[in-house]
mmCIF file of C-alpha atoms in Angstrom:
data_model
loop_
_atom_site.group_PDB
_atom_site.id
_atom_site.type_symbol
_atom_site.label_atom_id
_atom_site.label_comp_id
_atom_site.label_asym_id
_atom_site.label_seq_id
_atom_site.Cartn_x
_atom_site.Cartn_y
_atom_site.Cartn_z
ATOM 1 C CA MET A 864 -11.385 1.955 0.850
ATOM 2 C CA ILE A 865 -8.265 1.862 2.978
ATOM 3 C CA LEU A 866 -8.532 0.297 6.438
ATOM 4 C CA GLU A 867 -5.501 0.549 8.690
ATOM 5 C CA THR A 868 -4.472 0.001 12.271
ATOM 6 C CA ASN A 869 -1.288 -0.043 14.325
ATOM 7 C CA ILE A 870 -0.634 -3.270 16.228
ATOM 8 C CA ASP A 871 2.097 -3.797 18.833
ATOM 9 C CA ASP A 872 0.900 -6.635 21.022
ATOM 10 C CA MET A 873 -0.283 -9.483 18.812
ATOM 11 C CA ASN A 874 1.296 -12.885 18.241
ATOM 12 C CA PRO A 875 2.845 -12.602 14.749
ATOM 13 C CA GLU A 876 1.826 -16.189 13.967
ATOM 14 C CA PHE A 877 -1.779 -14.966 13.784
ATOM 15 C CA TYR A 878 -1.170 -12.780 10.723
ATOM 16 C CA GLN A 879 -1.336 -15.677 8.254
ATOM 17 C CA TYR A 880 -4.810 -16.620 9.486
ATOM 18 C CA LEU A 881 -5.870 -12.966 9.461
ATOM 19 C CA PHE A 882 -4.703 -12.500 5.854
ATOM 20 C CA GLU A 883 -6.614 -15.616 4.762
ATOM 21 C CA LYS A 884 -9.826 -14.398 6.426
ATOM 22 C CA LEU A 885 -9.480 -10.912 4.928
ATOM 23 C CA PHE A 886 -8.864 -12.189 1.388
ATOM 24 C CA GLU A 887 -11.724 -14.716 1.686
ATOM 25 C CA ASN A 888 -14.044 -11.834 2.572
ATOM 26 C CA GLY A 889 -13.204 -9.435 -0.223
ATOM 27 C CA ALA A 890 -9.900 -7.717 0.578
ATOM 28 C CA LEU A 891 -8.172 -6.645 -2.618
ATOM 29 C CA ASP A 892 -4.793 -6.362 -0.886
ATOM 30 C CA VAL A 893 -3.436 -6.744 2.630
ATOM 31 C CA PHE A 894 0.026 -5.755 3.796
ATOM 32 C CA LEU A 895 2.144 -5.082 6.868
ATOM 33 C CA ILE A 896 4.681 -2.325 7.434
ATOM 34 C CA PRO A 897 7.038 -2.242 10.437
ATOM 35 C CA ILE A 898 6.642 1.006 12.401
ATOM 36 C CA ILE A 899 7.832 2.651 15.608
ATOM 37 C CA MET A 900 4.909 3.608 17.821
ATOM 38 C CA LYS A 901 4.547 5.872 20.839
ATOM 39 C CA LYS A 902 7.090 5.310 23.599
ATOM 40 C CA GLN A 903 9.362 4.052 20.790
ATOM 41 C CA ARG A 904 7.782 0.605 20.780
ATOM 42 C CA PRO A 905 8.099 -1.468 17.619
ATOM 43 C CA GLY A 906 4.790 -2.226 15.974
ATOM 44 C CA THR A 907 3.128 -3.149 12.710
ATOM 45 C CA LEU A 908 0.869 -1.113 10.471
ATOM 46 C CA LEU A 909 -1.819 -3.396 9.026
ATOM 47 C CA THR A 910 -3.342 -2.015 5.819
ATOM 48 C CA VAL A 911 -6.314 -3.503 3.989
ATOM 49 C CA ILE A 912 -7.516 -2.270 0.605
ATOM 50 C CA CYS A 913 -11.098 -3.138 -0.294
ATOM 51 C CA GLU A 914 -14.205 -2.078 -2.137
ATOM 52 C CA LYS A 915 -16.566 0.091 -0.082
ATOM 53 C CA GLU A 916 -19.231 -2.629 0.100
ATOM 54 C CA ASN A 917 -16.793 -4.991 1.895
ATOM 55 C CA ALA A 918 -15.436 -2.471 4.412
ATOM 56 C CA ASP A 919 -17.831 -3.237 7.290
ATOM 57 C CA LYS A 920 -17.288 -6.990 7.049
ATOM 58 C CA LEU A 921 -13.493 -6.528 6.925
ATOM 59 C CA LYS A 922 -13.507 -4.065 9.857
ATOM 60 C CA GLU A 923 -15.326 -6.709 11.908
ATOM 61 C CA ILE A 924 -12.712 -9.335 11.021
ATOM 62 C CA ILE A 925 -9.891 -6.965 11.999
ATOM 63 C CA PHE A 926 -11.536 -6.255 15.371
ATOM 64 C CA ARG A 927 -12.225 -9.939 16.055
ATOM 65 C CA GLU A 928 -8.910 -11.377 14.868
ATOM 66 C CA THR A 929 -6.392 -8.761 16.042
ATOM 67 C CA SER A 930 -5.579 -7.019 19.294
ATOM 68 C CA THR A 931 -6.522 -3.576 17.967
ATOM 69 C CA PHE A 932 -9.037 -1.232 19.560
ATOM 70 C CA GLY A 933 -9.339 1.141 16.597
ATOM 71 C CA ILE A 934 -9.248 1.255 12.814
ATOM 72 C CA ARG A 935 -8.672 4.257 10.580
ATOM 73 C CA TYR A 936 -10.537 4.204 7.276
ATOM 74 C CA TYR A 937 -10.797 6.477 4.297
ATOM 75 C CA GLU A 938 -11.728 6.403 0.653
ATOM 76 C CA ALA A 939 -8.942 6.342 -1.890
ATOM 77 C CA LEU A 940 -8.959 6.859 -5.615
ATOM 78 C CA ARG A 941 -7.195 4.348 -7.805
ATOM 79 C CA TYR A 942 -5.814 4.405 -11.310
ATOM 80 C CA LYS A 943 -5.555 1.051 -12.995
ATOM 81 C CA LEU A 944 -4.790 -0.272 -16.420
ATOM 82 C CA ASP A 945 -7.489 -1.887 -18.501
ATOM 83 C CA ARG A 946 -6.682 -5.573 -18.424
ATOM 84 C CA ASP A 947 -7.643 -8.928 -19.748
ATOM 85 C CA PHE A 948 -6.425 -12.482 -19.472
ATOM 86 C CA LEU A 949 -5.500 -14.916 -22.180
ATOM 87 C CA VAL A 950 -4.394 -18.531 -21.984
ATOM 88 C CA VAL A 951 -1.328 -19.082 -24.159
ATOM 89 C CA ASP A 952 0.485 -22.233 -25.205
ATOM 90 C CA THR A 953 4.119 -22.162 -24.102
ATOM 91 C CA PRO A 954 6.905 -24.746 -24.254
ATOM 92 C CA TYR A 955 5.857 -25.668 -20.678
ATOM 93 C CA GLY A 956 2.132 -25.934 -21.348
ATOM 94 C CA ARG A 957 -0.838 -23.602 -21.155
ATOM 95 C CA ILE A 958 -0.350 -20.541 -18.940
ATOM 96 C CA ARG A 959 -2.681 -17.663 -18.167
ATOM 97 C CA VAL A 960 -1.239 -14.272 -19.115
ATOM 98 C CA LYS A 961 -2.445 -10.962 -17.666
ATOM 99 C CA LYS A 962 -2.267 -8.127 -20.197
ATOM 100 C CA GLY A 963 -2.384 -4.411 -19.318
ATOM 101 C CA TYR A 964 -3.510 -1.633 -21.649
ATOM 102 C CA LEU A 965 -2.956 2.130 -21.442
ATOM 103 C CA ASN A 966 -5.183 4.218 -23.708
ATOM 104 C CA GLY A 967 -6.058 1.074 -25.648
ATOM 105 C CA LYS A 968 -2.438 0.069 -26.263
ATOM 106 C CA LEU A 969 -0.944 -3.117 -24.789
ATOM 107 C CA ILE A 970 1.996 -2.034 -22.597
ATOM 108 C CA LYS A 971 2.645 -5.098 -20.440
ATOM 109 C CA ALA A 972 1.933 -8.801 -20.195
ATOM 110 C CA TYR A 973 2.937 -11.206 -17.424
ATOM 111 C CA PRO A 974 2.354 -14.890 -16.729
ATOM 112 C CA GLU A 975 0.162 -15.742 -13.774
ATOM 113 C CA TYR A 976 2.374 -16.722 -10.861
ATOM 114 C CA GLU A 977 0.221 -19.664 -9.750
ATOM 115 C CA ASP A 978 0.468 -21.246 -13.226
ATOM 116 C CA VAL A 979 4.251 -20.841 -13.317
ATOM 117 C CA LYS A 980 4.529 -22.225 -9.778
ATOM 118 C CA ALA A 981 2.405 -25.279 -10.656
ATOM 119 C CA ILE A 982 4.606 -26.054 -13.656
ATOM 120 C CA ALA A 983 7.770 -25.693 -11.551
ATOM 121 C CA GLU A 984 6.365 -28.110 -8.969
ATOM 122 C CA LYS A 985 5.245 -30.557 -11.651
ATOM 123 C CA THR A 986 8.450 -30.522 -13.717
ATOM 124 C CA GLY A 987 11.111 -29.894 -11.072
ATOM 125 C CA ASN A 988 12.486 -26.976 -13.099
ATOM 126 C CA SER A 989 13.303 -23.798 -11.209
ATOM 127 C CA ILE A 990 10.530 -21.239 -11.069
ATOM 128 C CA SER A 991 12.915 -18.490 -12.188
ATOM 129 C CA ASP A 992 13.954 -20.424 -15.310
ATOM 130 C CA ILE A 993 10.347 -21.128 -16.236
ATOM 131 C CA TYR A 994 9.317 -17.529 -15.625
ATOM 132 C CA ARG A 995 12.190 -16.138 -17.686
ATOM 133 C CA ASN A 996 11.469 -18.495 -20.607
ATOM 134 C CA VAL A 997 7.743 -17.831 -20.506
ATOM 135 C CA MET A 998 8.432 -14.068 -20.501
ATOM 136 C CA ARG A 999 10.535 -14.492 -23.666
ATOM 137 C CA HIS A 1000 7.648 -16.427 -25.229
ATOM 138 C CA ILE A 1001 5.184 -13.682 -24.226
ATOM 139 C CA ASP A 1002 7.479 -10.972 -25.628
ATOM 140 C CA LEU A 1003 7.566 -12.793 -28.978
ATOM 141 C CA LEU A 1004 3.766 -13.167 -29.012
ATOM 142 C CA PHE A 1005 2.793 -9.639 -28.032
ATOM 143 C CA PHE A 1006 5.667 -7.201 -28.502
#
């Protein structure tokens, strides 16, 4: 399901809290897009992607935690790769890797961001250096 609403009169500091509440209650993705609304006022399009069974709960959160008076919603179809996760040993330690398959063939593999971030914080190395090196390691393992 796609839930969306235009907002032009809400304190922007509240969005962080809103995102946390939406993700805690089943949102698959949440994002904001700057828009120009009627009377040429700047506003924000809030979009929430969720499974149908979570839509009512998420609509309630949007009504309670934003200044909106209305929410558009509609069903959307989604294509996605088959995927699995594997923990691999790298020069930096064990890191989860998400692998994506198209028609049964592995076409992409990426390290989990949170694992790379934790290693960067622990070691003091830059996150970009760790990510780049782990990607080379993944390429050697899978491609």
